[in-house]
C-alpha cells in the first residue's frame, strides 16, 4: 500500500481551520524519519561509531490523514569508506557522498523543509517518529556531540513506531524484535515491491503503518513520546538497592575525565540522576574506570553497544556491572556527606595536597573572592581519618560552571609551602572518598606473619638446589612433586620452599633442595620448560646461598644477587646466608593470634620404603608452614617513626635485652585503640620473639595498665 501524494488545499480554504474542525482526535503532525550510516544497519545501527550518510523523511498529518512531500538528503561523512553491507543495501558510492552537504547544513535544510510541509498541512508543533531508537540515540546525538553541533529541540523527543505498534498489538512479537517489514506483514499491508530507492521504501511503509494504526480502536497511540535528556543531572545516590540490569562499567577513561565527560560519551542515552560514579584506586586517585547507572534496561543495552567507542583518542571498554558494585562505589550513609550534597545543581571540585593545619579560612583565602564557595565555610568538606587527623583532601561547592572554571585556574597554586591540586569531582567520588577513610583501620591489616624456621638451612655455594620459575599461582607442593616425577625422590627432607609475595599470595617461584649438585643438574635438565597446568616452568640450578638470599627478601637475577631490603641492624640478621635455628613449637599464645589456615595440612608420605618428609608433620604439632616465605618484610622500617629510647625506658628494660646493641626501639604516635596484636603485626617478619610479650613495655603515665593502651610503646 503506497500512501497517496499530498493534495494542495483548494483556493479560499484554511487548512488550519479545517484541521481543527476535524472530529477525529489525534496527535500533531508526525515527521517520519529514516537514516543510515556508512557502517552497520538494522539493529546494529550506530554500534560501529560510523558517520551518518543518509536522511529520508516525510510529514504525516494524523487528524486529516494527509501526507507531505517525501525528501531524501545525502550527508557527507568524514570517513567516506562504506561497509560492504551499506554499499550493497544503499547503492551509494564514495564519490556521491563526497559531493553531499555536511551534517550541519543537512539539519538546517531538514528544519526548513519540515516547517514548510507542516504549515502546508495545517501547522502546529510536530514530533519525530522513527523505527526504533537507534537512529536518534545511537547515531544523531553521539555524532552531533563529537562534532560540537547543537541539535534543535525537536530531536530530544520522538515516538518509537515499534512501541506504538506494540501498544495496539501486544500479542505480537516483542517491540525490540519488530521491523518495518514485520509490522507491515502483521497488518496485512501491501507494499510497493518495485521501490528500490534506499530509504524511500522504508519511509513509505512506515507512513502506511501509522495511518493503519490511527484507524484502529486504541486511543493511547502517540501520547507518550520518548525523551532524550539534554543535560546530565548530578546528585547523590539515595537508593539502597540498584537494579543490576541498568548498570555498566566503563574502563579506559582518561584520568582527568569528569562525570560530564562520561555523560557526553553516552550522549543520547538517559543516565539516572547521579548515575556516574568514578572509581578510585587504593591511593584515592581515579583509576580510569566508572560505573554508570541508566534509567532502564533498554538504555543499558544500547550503552553496551558503545563498547570500544572513542573518547578523544582513547577507546573505552563497556561491560555489564551489578547494582551492588554501584551502591558500594556511589552509596553512602554519612550525615556529613548528605548535608554537604543537599544543595542542588552545584559544581563540585576536589582540592588535594592541603597542609594539615589548613582550615576553612585558609582554603577560602586560597580560592580568592573571584570564585566564592557556595555557603562559604559550609560549602567546604574536609576529609579526615577516623581519629580526626586531616588527610589533606577537601571538596568545595560552586554555584555555576563559570565560578568552577575560575577556581580551576588556581590549580597547582601554593598555600603556605605546598602546591594545591584542583580537579572536577562528583557526588559519588565524595561519598567514595569519605567511605574509604571512614572504614580504613588505624593500623593496616597485614597477612599472616613469618615466624622463625623450625630448623636451620646450611650455608653453601654448591649448586645443589633448583629454582622453579613460572609456577601457576594455584600450584601446591603435591603439584610440584608430581611435576618433578622421578626427581622427587632426590629431594632432601624439608626441602620444598614456595615463595609468597608481600600480600601473602604465591609469587610463582619455588626452591627445591636436592641431595647433591649432580641430582639438581639432572632434575633441571629433565624438567626445564616442562608444562604444569598449561604453563611451562623454568627449572634452573642454584646454590643454597642464593636460595637464602631470595627467601630472606633479596632478589636473584641475571645481574647477580641483591640483598634483602632490611636496613635496621636490630631487625635484620647479620648475614643472609643462613637462617637461625629456633624452637620448633609455637607458643600457645602466639598460635591463638593466627588463623588455622596458616598451619600445615597433614604430611605427605611417599611410597618409598624409607619415609621422607618434604615439609613438617601433622598440624597437631603446631608447626608453621615454613614452605612459604615473604620475599620482603610486609612493613618497611622506613614507614615507622623510630626514635631514641628515653632514659626512663632504658632503666626499666631487662639487662639481658640492653646488652644487645640496637635491640630497643621506641614507637611514637601509636593510636590509643591499638592493641598487642596490632603492634606484633607491625614487627612481623623481623624475627621478633613472639612468645616474649614482656618485651612490649608501655611508656607514659605510671598508673596506666596494658589494657589502657598507652600512647607510646617500647619494643624490645
XYZ file of C-alpha atoms in Angstrom:
716
model
C 0.000 0.000 0.000
C 1.542 3.286 -1.143
C 0.269 6.421 0.595
C -1.331 8.983 -1.704
C 0.648 12.113 -2.557
C -0.362 15.303 -0.736
C -3.174 17.287 -2.330
C -2.900 21.082 -2.337
C -5.730 22.771 -0.432
C -8.484 24.356 -2.550
C -8.304 28.082 -3.014
C -10.147 30.061 -0.408
C -9.852 27.393 2.300
C -7.957 27.468 5.607
C -6.137 24.161 6.268
C -5.545 25.031 9.887
C -9.230 25.700 10.495
C -10.257 22.529 8.673
C -7.794 20.521 10.736
C -9.099 21.980 13.960
C -12.677 21.218 12.919
C -11.830 17.594 12.105
C -13.780 15.404 14.589
C -11.118 12.679 14.572
C -8.753 13.267 17.507
C -5.065 12.551 17.220
C -1.568 13.878 17.814
C 0.029 16.780 15.988
C 1.978 16.380 12.760
C 4.445 13.481 12.680
C 7.743 13.568 10.794
C 8.559 10.006 9.767
C 12.364 9.822 9.764
C 14.768 7.188 8.435
C 18.559 7.292 8.463
C 21.590 5.159 7.647
C 25.302 5.235 8.434
C 28.336 4.158 6.467
C 28.639 1.044 8.615
C 26.193 -1.358 10.209
C 22.466 -1.250 9.519
C 19.369 -2.604 11.264
C 19.619 -3.416 14.980
C 23.374 -2.659 14.994
C 22.907 0.858 13.655
C 25.388 3.163 15.370
C 27.292 0.388 17.138
C 30.413 0.876 14.973
C 30.729 4.660 15.513
C 30.438 5.470 11.785
C 29.023 8.731 10.443
C 25.519 9.377 9.164
C 25.266 9.338 5.330
C 21.506 9.438 4.595
C 18.303 11.036 5.876
C 14.839 10.360 4.402
C 11.687 11.928 5.866
C 8.005 12.654 5.183
C 5.382 14.604 7.172
C 2.077 12.958 8.178
C -0.950 14.854 9.489
C -2.776 12.268 11.699
C -6.037 14.177 12.011
C -6.592 14.860 8.315
C -4.707 11.708 7.210
C -2.692 13.781 4.756
C 0.990 13.330 3.966
C 3.592 15.767 2.741
C 6.378 15.518 0.211
C 8.975 12.795 0.650
C 12.504 14.191 0.981
C 15.853 12.463 0.706
C 19.223 14.016 1.518
C 22.756 12.600 1.471
C 25.193 13.579 4.227
C 28.919 13.991 3.732
C 30.853 11.632 6.000
C 34.326 12.372 7.313
C 35.350 8.776 6.645
C 33.892 8.109 3.217
C 34.644 4.377 3.260
C 31.400 2.384 3.088
C 30.989 -1.031 4.613
C 30.089 -3.870 2.218
C 26.647 -4.152 3.852
C 25.931 -0.438 3.382
C 27.277 -0.372 -0.172
C 25.114 -3.331 -1.172
C 21.930 -2.058 0.503
C 22.161 1.605 -0.484
C 23.919 1.511 -3.829
C 25.849 4.631 -2.824
C 29.473 5.340 -3.628
C 32.197 7.402 -2.009
C 32.079 9.900 -4.896
C 28.392 10.664 -4.372
C 28.941 11.194 -0.626
C 31.887 13.492 -1.287
C 29.571 15.882 -3.171
C 26.965 15.894 -0.367
C 26.456 18.593 2.249
C 27.880 18.238 5.789
C 25.629 17.298 8.679
C 25.043 20.821 9.981
C 23.845 22.025 6.559
C 21.578 18.988 6.149
C 19.993 19.624 9.545
C 19.259 23.224 8.580
C 17.605 22.077 5.344
C 15.661 19.473 7.302
C 14.210 22.082 9.658
C 13.257 24.426 6.814
C 11.594 21.745 4.669
C 9.719 20.199 7.596
C 8.414 23.590 8.718
C 7.147 24.273 5.204
C 5.384 20.917 4.883
C 3.806 21.219 8.340
C 2.496 24.697 7.535
C 1.054 23.373 4.280
C -0.794 20.563 6.114
C -2.270 22.696 8.876
C 0.588 23.852 11.106
C 1.209 23.152 14.764
C 4.131 21.628 16.675
C 5.441 18.442 15.127
C 7.102 15.329 16.560
C 9.608 12.923 15.044
C 8.685 9.262 14.558
C 11.384 6.633 13.923
C 11.662 2.888 13.548
C 13.304 2.071 16.870
C 15.566 4.271 18.957
C 18.960 3.673 17.362
C 18.788 6.494 14.809
C 18.426 9.284 17.358
C 20.069 7.824 20.449
C 22.975 5.957 18.831
C 23.668 7.993 15.680
C 22.461 11.597 15.622
C 23.134 12.614 19.230
C 26.591 10.977 19.551
C 27.739 12.330 16.170
C 26.480 15.822 16.948
C 28.339 15.669 20.265
C 31.582 14.587 18.564
C 31.286 17.421 16.027
C 30.173 20.004 18.628
C 26.835 20.587 16.911
C 23.735 21.771 18.758
C 20.663 19.810 17.743
C 17.239 21.506 17.650
C 14.837 20.782 20.492
C 12.728 18.625 18.177
C 15.445 15.933 18.278
C 15.084 15.471 22.044
C 11.603 13.884 21.930
C 10.206 11.384 19.465
C 7.811 8.478 19.014
C 9.102 4.942 18.605
C 6.892 3.308 15.962
C 7.719 -0.159 17.302
C 6.359 0.687 20.748
C 3.265 2.358 19.321
C 2.623 -0.740 17.238
C 3.107 -2.974 20.293
C 0.559 -0.892 22.259
C -2.170 -1.732 19.767
C -0.920 -5.269 19.044
C 0.534 -6.584 22.327
C 0.144 -10.212 21.261
C 2.732 -9.816 18.513
C 6.473 -10.293 18.943
C 8.400 -8.071 21.413
C 8.863 -4.454 20.386
C 12.641 -4.748 20.058
C 12.254 -7.602 17.546
C 9.900 -5.699 15.242
C 10.957 -4.217 11.895
C 9.174 -2.150 9.266
C 8.662 -5.237 7.154
C 7.274 -7.378 10.002
C 4.876 -4.621 11.112
C 3.506 -4.274 7.563
C 3.234 -8.042 7.293
C 1.345 -8.366 10.604
C -1.110 -5.684 9.462
C -1.549 -7.294 6.060
C -0.440 -4.205 4.154
C 0.588 -4.397 0.530
C 3.902 -2.679 -0.031
C 5.494 -1.470 -3.255
C 7.947 -4.226 -4.081
C 9.275 -2.310 -7.098
C 10.660 0.523 -4.982
C 14.439 0.133 -4.971
C 15.469 3.586 -3.774
C 17.238 3.027 -0.450
C 15.313 4.575 2.425
C 12.264 5.555 0.370
C 10.535 2.165 0.728
C 11.108 2.243 4.499
C 9.550 5.704 4.916
C 6.543 4.920 2.709
C 5.890 1.704 4.588
C 6.188 3.443 7.972
C 3.649 6.059 6.839
C 1.249 3.293 5.766
C 1.652 1.578 9.174
C 0.947 4.845 11.010
C -2.210 5.533 9.012
C -3.436 1.985 9.644
C -2.764 2.294 13.389
C -4.648 5.584 13.557
C -7.721 3.848 12.147
C -7.578 1.266 14.934
C -9.578 1.212 18.189
C -6.803 2.228 20.556
C -6.908 5.806 21.804
C -3.475 5.734 23.515
C -1.387 5.944 20.355
C 1.220 8.694 20.104
C 0.506 10.032 23.569
C 3.780 9.270 25.452
C 6.862 10.300 23.474
C 10.372 9.073 24.186
C 12.571 11.738 25.779
C 16.309 12.284 25.404
C 17.814 14.121 28.359
C 19.577 17.291 27.317
C 21.716 17.527 30.467
C 23.149 15.083 32.963
C 21.764 15.684 36.450
C 24.288 15.457 39.265
C 23.427 14.453 42.808
C 23.963 11.776 45.444
C 22.818 8.184 45.096
C 19.900 7.796 47.509
C 18.912 4.247 46.537
C 19.927 1.341 48.752
C 19.156 -1.210 46.013
C 20.007 -0.671 42.336
C 18.795 -2.898 39.519
C 21.766 -4.728 38.012
C 20.115 -4.571 34.579
C 20.708 -0.805 34.480
C 24.441 -0.583 35.336
C 27.542 -0.758 33.130
C 31.265 -0.373 33.805
C 33.347 1.875 31.544
C 37.090 1.151 31.503
C 39.967 3.082 29.948
C 38.795 6.611 30.773
C 41.375 9.406 30.780
C 42.379 10.097 34.365
C 41.299 13.752 34.099
C 37.806 12.937 32.786
C 34.827 14.093 34.856
C 31.262 12.849 35.187
C 30.206 15.312 32.478
C 32.772 13.795 30.113
C 31.375 10.329 30.801
C 27.822 11.588 30.252
C 28.926 13.121 26.955
C 30.396 9.779 25.878
C 26.940 8.238 26.419
C 25.160 11.181 24.763
C 21.654 10.249 23.654
C 21.133 7.749 26.482
C 19.339 8.671 29.697
C 21.591 8.348 32.736
C 19.904 8.306 36.129
C 20.367 11.254 38.458
C 23.841 10.988 39.992
C 24.374 7.858 37.918
C 28.069 8.388 37.081
C 30.418 7.034 39.759
C 34.129 7.464 39.052
C 36.180 4.705 40.681
C 39.274 5.411 42.782
C 42.340 3.273 43.452
C 43.852 2.466 46.834
C 45.657 5.832 46.868
C 42.400 7.740 46.327
C 43.166 8.610 42.701
C 40.980 7.825 39.724
C 41.829 4.513 38.110
C 40.249 5.116 34.700
C 37.021 3.249 35.453
C 33.470 4.395 36.133
C 30.136 2.796 36.940
C 27.151 4.246 35.078
C 23.539 3.726 36.039
C 20.830 4.231 33.395
C 17.111 4.777 33.822
C 16.096 1.385 32.402
C 17.488 -1.816 30.946
C 16.892 -0.740 27.340
C 19.221 2.231 27.796
C 21.790 -0.115 29.360
C 21.626 -2.449 26.338
C 22.217 0.476 23.996
C 25.175 1.577 26.152
C 26.771 -1.859 25.788
C 26.785 -1.311 22.014
C 29.228 1.547 22.550
C 31.961 -0.878 23.541
C 35.315 0.414 22.209
C 33.865 3.738 21.074
C 36.289 6.618 21.479
C 36.645 9.428 23.972
C 39.177 11.645 22.280
C 41.974 9.357 21.109
C 41.242 6.607 23.660
C 38.803 3.780 23.131
C 36.533 2.959 26.061
C 35.545 -0.558 27.034
C 31.968 -1.013 28.257
C 30.902 -4.079 30.241
C 27.977 -5.173 32.360
C 28.113 -4.424 36.082
C 25.943 -5.113 39.119
C 23.834 -2.863 41.275
C 25.820 -3.918 44.348
C 29.006 -2.593 42.769
C 27.362 0.740 42.030
C 25.973 1.126 45.560
C 29.376 0.209 47.008
C 31.052 2.970 44.996
C 28.363 5.671 44.922
C 26.343 4.921 48.058
C 26.961 6.443 51.452
C 25.330 6.782 54.842
C 27.353 9.641 56.312
C 25.176 12.501 57.528
C 28.052 14.896 56.887
C 28.186 13.877 53.224
C 24.395 14.031 52.879
C 24.355 17.545 54.334
C 27.184 18.640 52.052
C 25.458 17.259 48.939
C 21.986 18.506 49.873
C 22.431 21.649 47.747
C 21.125 21.066 44.226
C 22.833 21.891 40.907
C 26.257 22.606 42.373
C 29.622 22.061 40.689
C 31.979 20.043 42.911
C 35.762 20.477 42.895
C 38.291 18.399 44.803
C 41.331 20.007 46.440
C 44.300 17.739 47.123
C 47.574 18.403 48.933
C 46.287 20.849 51.557
C 48.506 21.471 54.587
C 47.281 19.502 57.574
C 46.873 22.741 59.506
C 44.697 24.375 56.818
C 41.189 25.396 57.851
C 38.153 26.839 56.050
C 39.518 30.386 56.198
C 42.792 29.286 54.589
C 41.023 27.486 51.737
C 38.633 30.380 51.110
C 41.577 32.764 51.040
C 43.432 30.486 48.630
C 40.490 30.446 46.207
C 40.017 34.203 46.443
C 36.959 36.440 46.140
C 36.693 35.950 42.356
C 35.471 32.353 42.825
C 33.364 32.280 46.015
C 32.390 28.941 47.511
C 28.663 28.317 47.904
C 27.756 28.962 51.532
C 31.271 29.994 52.487
C 32.747 27.613 55.047
C 29.621 25.409 54.858
C 30.429 24.691 51.214
C 33.721 23.027 52.181
C 34.065 19.411 53.262
C 37.401 18.300 54.731
C 38.321 14.621 54.552
C 39.675 13.197 57.792
C 40.917 9.921 59.191
C 38.716 8.085 61.740
C 40.763 9.603 64.582
C 40.164 13.136 63.274
C 43.548 13.703 61.620
C 43.300 15.572 58.278
C 44.181 13.784 55.053
C 44.999 16.885 53.005
C 41.900 16.485 50.814
C 38.801 18.672 50.688
C 35.766 19.259 48.471
C 34.228 22.605 47.540
C 30.863 23.601 46.032
C 30.411 26.281 43.391
C 27.140 27.726 42.148
C 27.892 27.658 38.417
C 30.330 26.442 35.813
C 31.969 29.857 35.415
C 32.957 30.008 39.090
C 34.288 26.461 38.936
C 36.395 27.343 35.881
C 37.805 30.336 37.747
C 38.704 28.088 40.684
C 40.377 25.534 38.402
C 42.763 28.245 37.266
C 44.197 28.062 40.779
C 45.417 24.529 40.006
C 48.900 23.998 41.474
C 48.778 27.341 43.246
C 50.589 27.496 46.581
C 49.049 27.557 50.043
C 51.782 28.046 52.580
C 54.673 25.939 51.306
C 52.548 23.394 49.431
C 51.070 23.476 45.947
C 47.389 22.518 45.728
C 45.843 20.367 43.006
C 42.251 21.031 41.894
C 40.083 18.602 39.933
C 36.476 18.278 38.946
C 34.661 15.831 41.175
C 31.309 14.131 41.563
C 28.904 13.314 44.366
C 29.834 9.637 44.002
C 33.519 10.475 44.419
C 32.780 12.478 47.572
C 30.959 9.533 49.100
C 33.596 7.083 47.933
C 36.466 9.055 49.469
C 34.642 9.628 52.749
C 33.560 5.993 52.986
C 37.082 4.774 52.310
C 38.696 6.857 55.012
C 35.868 6.138 57.470
C 36.290 2.377 57.066
C 40.097 2.262 56.972
C 41.742 0.743 60.079
C 44.101 2.786 62.221
C 46.808 0.192 61.626
C 46.829 -1.679 58.324
C 45.686 -5.270 58.395
C 48.571 -7.419 57.229
C 48.814 -11.017 56.214
C 49.894 -13.832 58.493
C 53.415 -13.107 59.787
C 56.501 -15.131 59.124
C 57.678 -16.975 62.203
C 61.184 -18.350 62.649
C 62.019 -21.502 60.724
C 61.884 -24.652 62.878
C 65.241 -25.918 61.526
C 68.463 -24.455 60.133
C 69.447 -24.241 56.478
C 73.097 -24.981 55.961
C 75.068 -22.422 54.003
C 76.876 -23.452 50.888
C 77.951 -22.360 47.461
C 77.441 -25.724 45.794
C 74.592 -25.680 43.256
C 72.628 -28.459 44.943
C 69.257 -26.644 44.687
C 66.888 -25.933 41.823
C 64.702 -22.883 41.326
C 61.259 -23.207 39.707
C 60.022 -20.059 37.944
C 56.640 -19.507 36.311
C 54.598 -21.836 38.508
C 50.812 -21.488 38.320
C 49.504 -19.475 41.264
C 47.316 -22.434 42.231
C 50.242 -24.886 42.342
C 50.668 -26.867 45.570
C 53.527 -28.935 46.943
C 51.839 -32.056 45.613
C 51.759 -30.482 42.146
C 55.495 -29.737 42.376
C 56.326 -33.289 43.425
C 54.235 -34.650 40.568
C 55.909 -32.194 38.184
C 59.400 -33.371 39.185
C 58.439 -37.011 38.733
C 61.326 -39.375 39.483
C 63.486 -36.459 40.634
C 61.192 -36.031 43.643
C 62.925 -38.998 45.276
C 66.145 -36.937 45.422
C 64.628 -34.069 47.457
C 66.122 -33.515 50.882
C 63.835 -33.704 53.922
C 62.110 -30.344 54.416
C 63.474 -29.274 51.043
C 60.472 -27.663 49.334
C 60.240 -23.874 49.732
C 57.489 -21.860 47.999
C 57.890 -18.069 47.861
C 54.998 -15.703 48.566
C 54.761 -12.007 47.744
C 54.072 -9.173 50.171
C 50.337 -9.845 50.067
C 50.849 -13.455 51.109
C 49.971 -14.796 47.657
C 52.050 -17.216 45.567
C 54.706 -15.446 43.521
C 55.186 -18.282 41.014
C 58.631 -19.206 42.380
C 59.802 -22.150 44.475
C 63.140 -23.600 45.614
C 63.919 -27.311 45.930
C 66.887 -28.668 47.896
C 68.311 -31.802 46.269
C 70.635 -34.386 47.767
C 73.578 -33.378 45.538
C 74.598 -30.955 42.826
C 74.501 -33.778 40.258
C 70.895 -34.603 41.145
C 69.951 -30.909 40.935
C 71.508 -30.587 37.472
C 69.774 -33.768 36.282
C 66.395 -32.526 37.564
C 66.895 -29.167 35.826
C 67.805 -30.827 32.512
C 64.871 -33.231 32.690
C 62.159 -30.760 33.801
C 63.218 -27.415 32.295
C 60.303 -25.811 30.408
C 58.068 -28.764 31.185
C 54.339 -27.898 31.352
C 52.360 -27.638 34.595
C 48.675 -26.735 34.256
C 49.083 -25.232 30.761
C 52.162 -23.198 31.795
C 55.759 -24.031 31.095
C 58.035 -23.865 34.149
C 61.698 -22.916 34.093
C 63.930 -25.126 36.235
C 67.474 -23.823 36.845
C 70.154 -24.948 39.325
C 71.164 -22.609 42.155
C 73.078 -22.680 45.429
C 71.807 -22.683 48.990
C 73.250 -19.216 49.471
C 71.281 -17.878 46.511
C 68.124 -19.544 47.801
C 68.627 -17.967 51.228
C 69.007 -14.542 49.673
C 65.641 -14.819 47.939
C 63.811 -16.352 50.886
C 65.030 -13.547 53.140
C 63.807 -10.852 50.756
C 66.630 -10.418 48.258
C 66.468 -10.832 44.500
C 68.273 -13.175 42.174
C 68.531 -12.170 38.527
C 70.866 -12.295 35.567
C 72.871 -9.393 37.012
C 73.551 -11.226 40.266
C 72.187 -11.174 43.805
C 70.682 -8.190 45.632
C 70.463 -8.300 49.442
C 67.153 -8.154 51.312
C 65.737 -4.651 51.971
C 66.300 -4.804 55.759
C 68.244 -1.730 56.875
C 67.920 -1.682 60.651
C 70.701 -3.633 62.372
C 68.374 -4.526 65.220
C 65.778 -6.054 62.889
C 67.846 -7.745 60.166
C 70.119 -10.757 60.586
C 73.871 -10.175 60.383
C 74.187 -12.297 57.226
C 71.823 -13.642 54.600
C 73.443 -16.991 54.007
C 71.641 -18.923 56.721
C 68.537 -18.844 58.837
C 68.828 -19.009 62.598
C 67.561 -22.151 64.261
C 64.708 -21.615 66.731
C 62.402 -23.870 68.733
C 60.121 -25.964 66.598
C 56.947 -25.431 68.568
C 54.960 -22.202 68.591
C 53.733 -20.989 71.978
C 50.033 -21.381 72.602
C 49.566 -17.622 72.989
C 51.107 -16.958 69.573
C 49.185 -19.727 67.828
C 45.932 -18.154 69.011
C 46.757 -14.946 67.128
C 46.811 -16.500 63.685
C 44.157 -18.364 61.662
C 44.292 -22.093 61.330
C 44.894 -21.700 57.585
C 48.491 -20.751 58.418
C 49.098 -24.263 59.736
C 50.130 -27.140 57.551
C 47.820 -29.900 56.335
C 48.576 -33.493 57.039
C 52.015 -34.696 55.962
C 52.519 -36.413 52.612
C 54.206 -39.793 52.956
C 55.793 -41.139 49.737
C 55.580 -44.770 48.780
C 59.328 -45.267 49.236
C 60.414 -47.840 51.836
C 62.111 -45.143 53.918
C 59.677 -42.322 54.832
C 60.863 -38.897 53.674
C 59.278 -35.707 54.982
C 59.164 -32.926 52.407
C 57.506 -30.499 54.792
C 56.610 -30.541 58.518
C 54.422 -33.069 60.195
C 50.778 -33.023 61.337
C 49.088 -29.803 62.346
C 48.666 -31.113 65.861
C 52.341 -30.246 66.445
C 51.579 -26.556 65.659
C 54.350 -26.246 63.097
C 54.111 -23.125 60.958
C 54.189 -23.640 57.200
C 57.863 -22.973 56.587
C 57.473 -23.683 52.867
C 56.049 -20.176 52.371
C 58.208 -17.097 52.868
C 57.711 -13.414 52.332
C 60.388 -12.090 49.967
C 60.406 -8.778 51.843
C 59.044 -7.661 55.217
C 55.382 -6.588 54.954
C 56.150 -3.330 56.795
C 59.140 -1.326 55.672
C 61.250 0.036 58.560
C 61.102 3.473 56.952
C 57.340 3.693 57.489
C 57.601 3.610 61.296
C 58.960 6.527 63.308
C 61.853 5.101 65.313
C 63.184 7.480 67.953
C 65.951 7.394 70.504
C 64.886 5.404 73.528
C 64.268 7.651 76.578
C 66.388 7.049 79.703
C 63.295 6.088 81.722
C 62.583 3.240 79.377
C 66.212 2.107 79.420
C 66.150 1.967 83.200
C 63.101 -0.325 83.200
C 64.333 -2.629 80.443
C 65.751 -6.069 81.274
C 69.542 -6.220 81.462
C 69.703 -9.163 79.051
C 67.997 -7.125 76.368
C 70.048 -3.967 76.873
C 73.231 -5.938 76.428
C 72.275 -6.376 72.757
C 73.170 -3.233 70.745
C 70.224 -1.649 68.975
C 67.637 -4.051 70.418
C 65.399 -1.338 71.892
C 63.033 0.607 69.630
C 60.571 3.318 70.613
C 57.350 3.834 68.611
C 55.728 7.252 68.902
C 52.263 8.189 67.642
C 50.605 4.785 68.131
C 46.777 5.191 68.233
C 45.128 4.748 71.602
C 42.993 1.951 70.199
C 45.996 -0.130 69.122
C 46.344 -3.418 70.937
C 49.039 -6.043 71.380
C 48.098 -7.797 68.128
C 48.449 -4.567 66.144
C 51.958 -3.960 67.496
C 53.014 -7.542 66.808
C 51.729 -7.308 63.238
C 53.901 -4.234 62.618
C 57.054 -6.177 63.506
C 56.153 -9.380 61.731
C 58.880 -10.851 59.508
C 61.611 -9.164 61.595
C 62.359 -12.209 63.762
C 60.688 -10.699 66.851
C 60.376 -13.391 69.503
C 56.584 -13.779 69.598
C 56.447 -15.591 72.898
C 58.111 -12.808 74.840
C 55.205 -10.455 75.476
C 57.164 -8.838 78.290
C 59.253 -7.180 75.571
C 56.396 -4.703 74.944
C 56.504 -2.114 77.703
C 54.201 0.915 77.941
C 55.866 4.276 78.263
C 53.918 7.131 79.847
C 51.796 7.539 82.935
C 52.821 5.065 85.667
C 49.163 4.334 86.688
C 48.346 3.148 83.128
C 47.850 -0.539 82.533
C 48.358 -2.532 79.368
C 44.597 -2.628 78.772
C 44.514 1.162 78.649
C 46.724 1.142 75.534
C 49.226 3.949 76.228
C 50.251 6.346 73.502
C 53.871 5.147 73.260
C 55.439 1.697 73.322
C 58.968 0.431 73.656
C 59.574 -2.698 71.599
C 62.464 -4.927 72.643
